Amino acid sequence: MRADDLVPLGRTGLQVSRLGLGLASLGGLFEPVPERQAAATIDTAWELGVRLFDTAPVYGYGRSETRTGAALASRPRDAYVLCTKVGRIIEPGGPDTQPIWADPPAGVGPRLDYSYAGVLRSVEESLARLGLDRIDVLHVHDPDEDFGAAVGEAYRALADLRAEGVIGAVSLGVNHAPVAARFLREAAVPGPDCVLLAGRYNLLDQSGLDELLPLCVERGVVVMAAGVYQSGLLADPRPGAPHGYASVPAELAARIGALRQVCADFGVPPLAAAVQFPLAHPAVTNVVVGARSPAEVADTVSLFNQPVPGDFWAAVKTAGLLPEEAPTPA
């Protein structure tokens, strides 16, 4: 399995690379990214065979979408899959601001809106920022923020857009596996095609196994696994590092230390294990990893393609760091 392998995205008719590029960082997640560096990051991903790109209106309050569209403008439209999200409108004075965005555009912010009309407006504005006439995969972003409207009006709007061919697939972008499972059960037939699951199926958190992943297999819904580095904790577990944790809980720190020790025993980079692990599950089609520079993209591709011995995974389970029922790479 290689990062640039193209595989079907479930029942959608789309083809995606095993590795997708998450574009939150290029909107200024935690620290600013210069525009030229953002373009070079996407260019490098393209050169290395990445053909799935995932953005959102809230990423830098429109900045990520604008940069993504500009960087992909010269690429053949049918040669890549573009994902973005609905649930937040970016507008002057939008009140639902988030402190994680560095140097966002002045005077604008997000406003939660999962209404039918709000979703249509969001899609129209995303298309304008991206410079595109269609979106391949559209996620309902953080449906737990207003679940009733998200599973009702937002889903109905996306289902209509899917039927009209404006979008290729309906998906969810979630940080909580139970929310996604509930959405799949309550959405009108035929339901979403995909789930972008962030931080709930990786080496540090396998809560997606409890209900969501088996349900996805049962219903033919494919999963894109994001947050496989657990917000950067596996890359740099120091307190205060840019991973979103002001302090790392002692139990989690001990788990990271034990995992890193097994990796050291087998000569396996922790991030190589992290980026490859989710793909062993039959529900998971690809992984989506963020990057803020060409070097980070190249490193992730190299880690994805690095061989990991099978006995490494057995040792991880023996150490009690993965449940026995979690599939591991061959």
Tab-separated table of C-alpha atoms in Angstrom:
chain	number	residue	atom	x	y	z
A	1	MET	CA	0.000	0.000	0.000
A	2	ARG	CA	1.373	3.385	-1.032
A	3	ALA	CA	0.279	6.947	-0.395
A	4	ASP	CA	-0.459	7.552	-4.074
A	5	ASP	CA	-2.527	4.407	-4.632
A	6	LEU	CA	-5.938	5.328	-6.047
A	7	VAL	CA	-8.932	3.487	-4.587
A	8	PRO	CA	-12.716	3.830	-4.921
A	9	LEU	CA	-14.386	6.052	-2.348
A	10	GLY	CA	-17.083	3.534	-1.527
A	11	ARG	CA	-20.251	3.825	-3.599
A	12	THR	CA	-19.603	7.413	-4.713
A	13	GLY	CA	-17.893	6.664	-8.012
A	14	LEU	CA	-14.970	8.852	-6.936
A	15	GLN	CA	-11.341	7.713	-6.855
A	16	VAL	CA	-9.128	8.958	-4.032
A	17	SER	CA	-5.499	8.551	-3.064
A	18	ARG	CA	-4.814	6.529	0.084
A	19	LEU	CA	-3.299	9.675	1.582
A	20	GLY	CA	-5.305	12.890	1.581
A	21	LEU	CA	-4.081	16.358	2.488
A	22	GLY	CA	-5.934	18.195	5.252
A	23	LEU	CA	-5.843	21.940	4.691
A	24	ALA	CA	-6.642	23.432	8.093
A	25	SER	CA	-2.981	24.303	8.657
A	26	LEU	CA	-2.896	26.317	5.439
A	27	GLY	CA	-5.663	28.484	6.873
A	28	GLY	CA	-3.419	29.382	9.814
A	29	LEU	CA	-4.105	26.661	12.385
A	30	PHE	CA	-2.128	27.672	15.512
A	31	GLU	CA	0.360	29.764	13.493
A	32	PRO	CA	0.322	31.759	10.249
A	33	VAL	CA	1.367	30.158	6.962
A	34	PRO	CA	2.559	32.494	4.187
A	35	GLU	CA	0.533	32.323	0.970
A	36	ARG	CA	3.504	31.185	-1.124
A	37	GLN	CA	4.284	28.408	1.348
A	38	ALA	CA	0.657	27.263	1.267
A	39	ALA	CA	0.746	27.011	-2.528
A	40	ALA	CA	4.046	25.137	-2.437
A	41	THR	CA	2.621	22.685	0.100
A	42	ILE	CA	-0.279	21.769	-2.193
A	43	ASP	CA	2.069	21.628	-5.203
A	44	THR	CA	4.350	19.171	-3.389
A	45	ALA	CA	1.397	17.006	-2.382
A	46	TRP	CA	0.324	16.889	-6.017
A	47	GLU	CA	3.808	15.972	-7.219
A	48	LEU	CA	3.873	13.097	-4.697
A	49	GLY	CA	0.564	11.681	-5.893
A	50	VAL	CA	-1.906	13.044	-3.342
A	51	ARG	CA	-5.286	13.435	-5.027
A	52	LEU	CA	-7.658	14.185	-2.155
A	53	PHE	CA	-7.771	17.635	-0.585
A	54	ASP	CA	-9.940	18.489	2.423
A	55	THR	CA	-10.772	22.057	3.432
A	56	ALA	CA	-13.604	23.978	5.142
A	57	PRO	CA	-15.008	27.516	5.289
A	58	VAL	CA	-14.010	27.858	8.945
A	59	TYR	CA	-10.335	27.063	8.247
A	60	GLY	CA	-8.900	30.556	8.520
A	61	TYR	CA	-12.370	32.015	7.869
A	62	GLY	CA	-12.288	31.352	4.136
A	63	ARG	CA	-8.535	31.603	3.703
A	64	SER	CA	-7.937	27.860	3.299
A	65	GLU	CA	-10.619	27.512	0.625
A	66	THR	CA	-9.275	30.515	-1.312
A	67	ARG	CA	-5.708	29.201	-1.206
A	68	THR	CA	-6.822	25.688	-2.125
A	69	GLY	CA	-8.735	26.865	-5.163
A	70	ALA	CA	-5.838	28.989	-6.369
A	71	ALA	CA	-3.314	26.164	-5.967
A	72	LEU	CA	-5.504	23.619	-7.772
A	73	ALA	CA	-6.716	25.961	-10.521
A	74	SER	CA	-4.259	24.652	-13.108
A	75	ARG	CA	-4.895	20.966	-12.329
A	76	PRO	CA	-7.286	18.803	-14.372
A	77	ARG	CA	-10.582	18.932	-12.508
A	78	ASP	CA	-11.308	15.230	-12.882
A	79	ALA	CA	-7.851	14.284	-11.554
A	80	TYR	CA	-8.524	15.077	-7.883
A	81	VAL	CA	-11.235	14.944	-5.219
A	82	LEU	CA	-12.037	18.142	-3.341
A	83	CYS	CA	-13.849	18.070	0.009
A	84	THR	CA	-15.231	20.999	1.967
A	85	LYS	CA	-17.850	21.492	4.654
A	86	VAL	CA	-21.123	23.158	5.635
A	87	GLY	CA	-22.514	24.287	8.977
A	88	ARG	CA	-20.768	27.626	9.348
A	89	ILE	CA	-21.285	30.788	7.303
A	90	ILE	CA	-18.321	33.190	7.091
A	91	GLU	CA	-19.614	36.745	7.282
A	92	PRO	CA	-18.837	40.191	8.729
A	93	GLY	CA	-19.144	40.063	12.493
A	94	GLY	CA	-19.665	36.296	12.605
A	95	PRO	CA	-19.778	35.545	16.360
A	96	ASP	CA	-18.544	31.953	16.602
A	97	THR	CA	-14.857	32.764	16.428
A	98	GLN	CA	-12.197	30.263	17.435
A	99	PRO	CA	-8.856	31.184	19.067
A	100	ILE	CA	-6.977	28.470	17.140
A	101	TRP	CA	-6.758	30.544	13.939
A	102	ALA	CA	-3.702	32.764	13.702
A	103	ASP	CA	-4.078	36.121	11.968
A	104	PRO	CA	-7.502	35.472	10.395
A	105	PRO	CA	-8.982	37.985	7.921
A	106	ALA	CA	-10.110	41.091	9.777
A	107	GLY	CA	-13.764	41.790	10.428
A	108	VAL	CA	-15.220	38.397	9.537
A	109	GLY	CA	-16.022	35.271	11.480
A	110	PRO	CA	-18.104	32.108	11.379
A	111	ARG	CA	-21.761	31.809	12.305
A	112	LEU	CA	-23.331	28.399	12.898
A	113	ASP	CA	-26.068	27.707	10.335
A	114	TYR	CA	-27.371	24.225	9.518
A	115	SER	CA	-30.583	25.436	7.902
A	116	TYR	CA	-31.502	24.407	4.356
A	117	ALA	CA	-31.032	27.967	3.081
A	118	GLY	CA	-27.832	28.377	5.077
A	119	VAL	CA	-26.324	25.245	3.559
A	120	LEU	CA	-27.152	26.406	0.043
A	121	ARG	CA	-25.574	29.777	0.790
A	122	SER	CA	-22.506	28.108	2.274
A	123	VAL	CA	-22.036	25.924	-0.804
A	124	GLU	CA	-22.410	28.890	-3.149
A	125	GLU	CA	-19.839	30.884	-1.207
A	126	SER	CA	-17.431	27.935	-1.021
A	127	LEU	CA	-17.660	27.457	-4.785
A	128	ALA	CA	-16.830	31.134	-5.262
A	129	ARG	CA	-13.812	30.983	-2.945
A	130	LEU	CA	-12.602	27.752	-4.560
A	131	GLY	CA	-13.259	28.952	-8.096
A	132	LEU	CA	-15.043	25.679	-8.922
A	133	ASP	CA	-18.418	24.681	-10.328
A	134	ARG	CA	-18.809	21.553	-8.226
A	135	ILE	CA	-17.643	19.996	-4.966
A	136	ASP	CA	-16.839	16.301	-4.827
A	137	VAL	CA	-17.466	15.576	-1.137
A	138	LEU	CA	-19.397	17.854	1.191
A	139	HIS	CA	-19.219	17.197	4.934
A	140	VAL	CA	-21.767	18.338	7.498
A	141	HIS	CA	-19.223	19.900	9.839
A	142	ASP	CA	-19.563	19.259	13.601
A	143	PRO	CA	-23.251	18.238	13.481
A	144	ASP	CA	-23.306	17.997	17.282
A	145	GLU	CA	-23.350	21.810	17.383
A	146	ASP	CA	-27.029	21.711	16.317
A	147	PHE	CA	-27.856	18.074	15.755
A	148	GLY	CA	-31.549	18.414	14.941
A	149	ALA	CA	-30.981	20.961	12.197
A	150	ALA	CA	-27.896	19.141	10.925
A	151	VAL	CA	-29.554	15.727	10.525
A	152	GLY	CA	-32.732	17.336	9.205
A	153	GLU	CA	-32.300	20.472	7.107
A	154	ALA	CA	-28.558	20.300	6.385
A	155	TYR	CA	-28.705	16.668	5.323
A	156	ARG	CA	-31.793	17.294	3.167
A	157	ALA	CA	-30.032	20.162	1.398
A	158	LEU	CA	-26.954	18.041	0.691
A	159	ALA	CA	-29.063	15.098	-0.470
A	160	ASP	CA	-30.799	17.420	-2.932
A	161	LEU	CA	-27.469	18.786	-4.169
A	162	ARG	CA	-26.201	15.224	-4.579
A	163	ALA	CA	-29.273	14.333	-6.635
A	164	GLU	CA	-28.689	17.411	-8.807
A	165	GLY	CA	-25.013	16.546	-9.372
A	166	VAL	CA	-23.699	19.716	-7.701
A	167	ILE	CA	-21.841	17.506	-5.227
A	168	GLY	CA	-20.625	13.956	-5.656
A	169	ALA	CA	-21.031	12.660	-2.102
A	170	VAL	CA	-22.618	13.578	1.228
A	171	SER	CA	-20.416	13.143	4.277
A	172	LEU	CA	-19.974	14.095	7.919
A	173	GLY	CA	-16.967	15.808	9.443
A	174	VAL	CA	-16.953	14.798	13.103
A	175	ASN	CA	-14.758	14.637	16.180
A	176	HIS	CA	-17.069	12.300	18.107
A	177	ALA	CA	-17.836	8.800	16.858
A	178	PRO	CA	-21.189	8.414	18.677
A	179	VAL	CA	-22.462	11.576	16.978
A	180	ALA	CA	-21.661	10.118	13.572
A	181	ALA	CA	-23.314	6.799	14.412
A	182	ARG	CA	-26.454	8.584	15.569
A	183	PHE	CA	-26.483	10.692	12.393
A	184	LEU	CA	-26.215	7.609	10.163
A	185	ARG	CA	-29.144	6.032	11.971
A	186	GLU	CA	-31.399	9.113	11.947
A	187	ALA	CA	-30.705	10.641	8.516
A	188	ALA	CA	-33.296	10.046	5.818
A	189	VAL	CA	-32.613	7.251	3.336
A	190	PRO	CA	-30.231	6.802	1.528
A	191	GLY	CA	-28.106	8.641	4.082
A	192	PRO	CA	-24.503	9.870	3.924
A	193	ASP	CA	-21.891	8.174	1.756
A	194	CYS	CA	-18.840	8.909	3.918
A	195	VAL	CA	-17.617	9.989	7.331
A	196	LEU	CA	-14.515	12.072	7.985
A	197	LEU	CA	-13.645	10.892	11.496
A	198	ALA	CA	-11.097	13.044	13.299
A	199	GLY	CA	-9.114	11.760	16.245
A	200	ARG	CA	-11.313	8.773	17.091
A	201	TYR	CA	-9.561	5.976	15.276
A	202	ASN	CA	-5.830	6.136	15.751
A	203	LEU	CA	-3.098	4.648	17.927
A	204	LEU	CA	-4.200	6.654	20.973
A	205	ASP	CA	-7.989	6.527	20.610
A	206	GLN	CA	-9.952	3.617	19.137
A	207	SER	CA	-13.417	4.719	20.269
A	208	GLY	CA	-14.593	4.537	16.666
A	209	LEU	CA	-14.478	0.756	17.017
A	210	ASP	CA	-17.258	0.708	19.600
A	211	GLU	CA	-20.151	1.422	17.253
A	212	LEU	CA	-19.349	3.639	14.300
A	213	LEU	CA	-16.916	1.570	12.253
A	214	PRO	CA	-18.991	-1.637	12.419
A	215	LEU	CA	-22.069	0.396	11.444
A	216	CYS	CA	-20.210	1.887	8.485
A	217	VAL	CA	-19.210	-1.577	7.263
A	218	GLU	CA	-22.819	-2.733	7.616
A	219	ARG	CA	-24.178	0.230	5.640
A	220	GLY	CA	-21.468	0.577	3.023
A	221	VAL	CA	-20.381	3.986	4.344
A	222	VAL	CA	-16.666	4.657	3.956
A	223	VAL	CA	-14.488	6.380	6.530
A	224	MET	CA	-11.713	8.878	5.972
A	225	ALA	CA	-9.544	8.758	9.088
A	226	ALA	CA	-8.196	12.158	10.150
A	227	GLY	CA	-6.372	13.233	13.277
A	228	VAL	CA	-4.149	10.167	13.082
A	229	TYR	CA	-1.347	12.031	14.875
A	230	GLN	CA	-3.857	13.023	17.617
A	231	SER	CA	-3.487	16.755	16.971
A	232	GLY	CA	0.292	16.383	16.838
A	233	LEU	CA	0.694	14.600	20.181
A	234	LEU	CA	2.476	11.675	18.553
A	235	ALA	CA	4.808	14.031	16.741
A	236	ASP	CA	5.674	16.209	19.732
A	237	PRO	CA	4.154	15.252	23.110
A	238	ARG	CA	5.792	18.071	25.081
A	239	PRO	CA	3.386	20.243	27.102
A	240	GLY	CA	2.752	23.498	25.285
A	241	ALA	CA	3.714	22.169	21.852
A	242	PRO	CA	1.240	23.117	19.080
A	243	HIS	CA	-1.078	20.147	19.546
A	244	GLY	CA	-3.950	21.832	21.343
A	245	TYR	CA	-3.131	20.453	24.812
A	246	ALA	CA	-2.040	23.007	27.386
A	247	SER	CA	-0.961	20.052	29.509
A	248	VAL	CA	-0.960	16.386	28.525
A	249	PRO	CA	-2.887	14.170	31.000
A	250	ALA	CA	-0.593	11.790	32.872
A	251	GLU	CA	-2.378	8.645	31.649
A	252	LEU	CA	-2.152	9.792	28.026
A	253	ALA	CA	1.500	10.767	28.438
A	254	ALA	CA	2.258	7.299	29.831
A	255	ARG	CA	0.484	5.667	26.885
A	256	ILE	CA	2.471	7.772	24.425
A	257	GLY	CA	5.700	6.865	26.213
A	258	ALA	CA	4.905	3.143	26.087
A	259	LEU	CA	4.018	3.334	22.405
A	260	ARG	CA	7.188	5.217	21.577
A	261	GLN	CA	9.205	2.557	23.432
A	262	VAL	CA	7.720	-0.258	21.323
A	263	CYS	CA	8.454	1.806	18.229
A	264	ALA	CA	12.056	2.260	19.341
A	265	ASP	CA	12.413	-1.481	19.991
A	266	PHE	CA	11.434	-2.230	16.386
A	267	GLY	CA	13.017	0.794	14.726
A	268	VAL	CA	9.606	2.034	13.575
A	269	PRO	CA	8.970	5.797	13.506
A	270	PRO	CA	5.873	6.461	15.640
A	271	LEU	CA	4.300	8.544	12.897
A	272	ALA	CA	4.771	5.747	10.351
A	273	ALA	CA	2.782	3.436	12.596
A	274	ALA	CA	0.201	6.156	13.190
A	275	VAL	CA	-0.463	6.951	9.539
A	276	GLN	CA	-0.700	3.287	8.526
A	277	PHE	CA	-2.730	1.802	11.396
A	278	PRO	CA	-6.263	3.032	10.507
A	279	LEU	CA	-6.149	1.616	6.985
A	280	ALA	CA	-6.288	-1.953	8.255
A	281	HIS	CA	-9.945	-1.525	9.148
A	282	PRO	CA	-12.289	-2.480	6.289
A	283	ALA	CA	-14.375	0.689	6.747
A	284	VAL	CA	-11.394	3.008	6.293
A	285	THR	CA	-10.597	4.018	2.725
A	286	ASN	CA	-7.873	6.576	3.318
A	287	VAL	CA	-6.207	8.792	5.884
A	288	VAL	CA	-6.184	12.593	5.818
A	289	VAL	CA	-3.153	14.301	7.314
A	290	GLY	CA	-2.530	18.022	7.606
A	291	ALA	CA	0.668	19.810	6.639
A	292	ARG	CA	1.891	23.384	6.695
A	293	SER	CA	4.966	23.044	4.484
A	294	PRO	CA	6.317	21.030	1.542
A	295	ALA	CA	8.725	19.261	3.906
A	296	GLU	CA	5.869	18.061	6.124
A	297	VAL	CA	4.027	16.644	3.116
A	298	ALA	CA	7.148	14.842	1.913
A	299	ASP	CA	7.767	13.448	5.407
A	300	THR	CA	4.213	12.112	5.665
A	301	VAL	CA	4.408	10.425	2.256
A	302	SER	CA	7.710	8.828	3.247
A	303	LEU	CA	6.243	7.621	6.563
A	304	PHE	CA	3.179	6.240	4.805
A	305	ASN	CA	5.339	4.266	2.383
A	306	GLN	CA	7.788	2.951	5.000
A	307	PRO	CA	7.526	-0.816	5.655
A	308	VAL	CA	6.422	-1.731	9.183
A	309	PRO	CA	7.057	-5.346	10.286
A	310	GLY	CA	4.042	-7.437	11.214
A	311	ASP	CA	5.532	-8.471	14.551
A	312	PHE	CA	5.579	-4.791	15.546
A	313	TRP	CA	1.788	-4.789	15.641
A	314	ALA	CA	1.740	-7.974	17.701
A	315	ALA	CA	4.056	-6.281	20.198
A	316	VAL	CA	1.818	-3.220	20.385
A	317	LYS	CA	-1.123	-5.453	21.289
A	318	THR	CA	0.944	-7.464	23.775
A	319	ALA	CA	1.817	-4.191	25.505
A	320	GLY	CA	-1.915	-3.497	25.864
A	321	LEU	CA	-1.759	-0.449	23.593
A	322	LEU	CA	-4.379	-1.679	21.106
A	323	PRO	CA	-7.483	-3.799	21.695
A	324	GLU	CA	-7.342	-7.313	20.323
A	325	GLU	CA	-10.286	-6.648	18.015
A	326	ALA	CA	-8.525	-3.765	16.255
A	327	PRO	CA	-7.385	-4.865	12.795
A	328	THR	CA	-3.706	-4.194	12.123
A	329	PRO	CA	-1.826	-3.889	8.832
A	330	ALA	CA	-0.582	-7.131	7.285
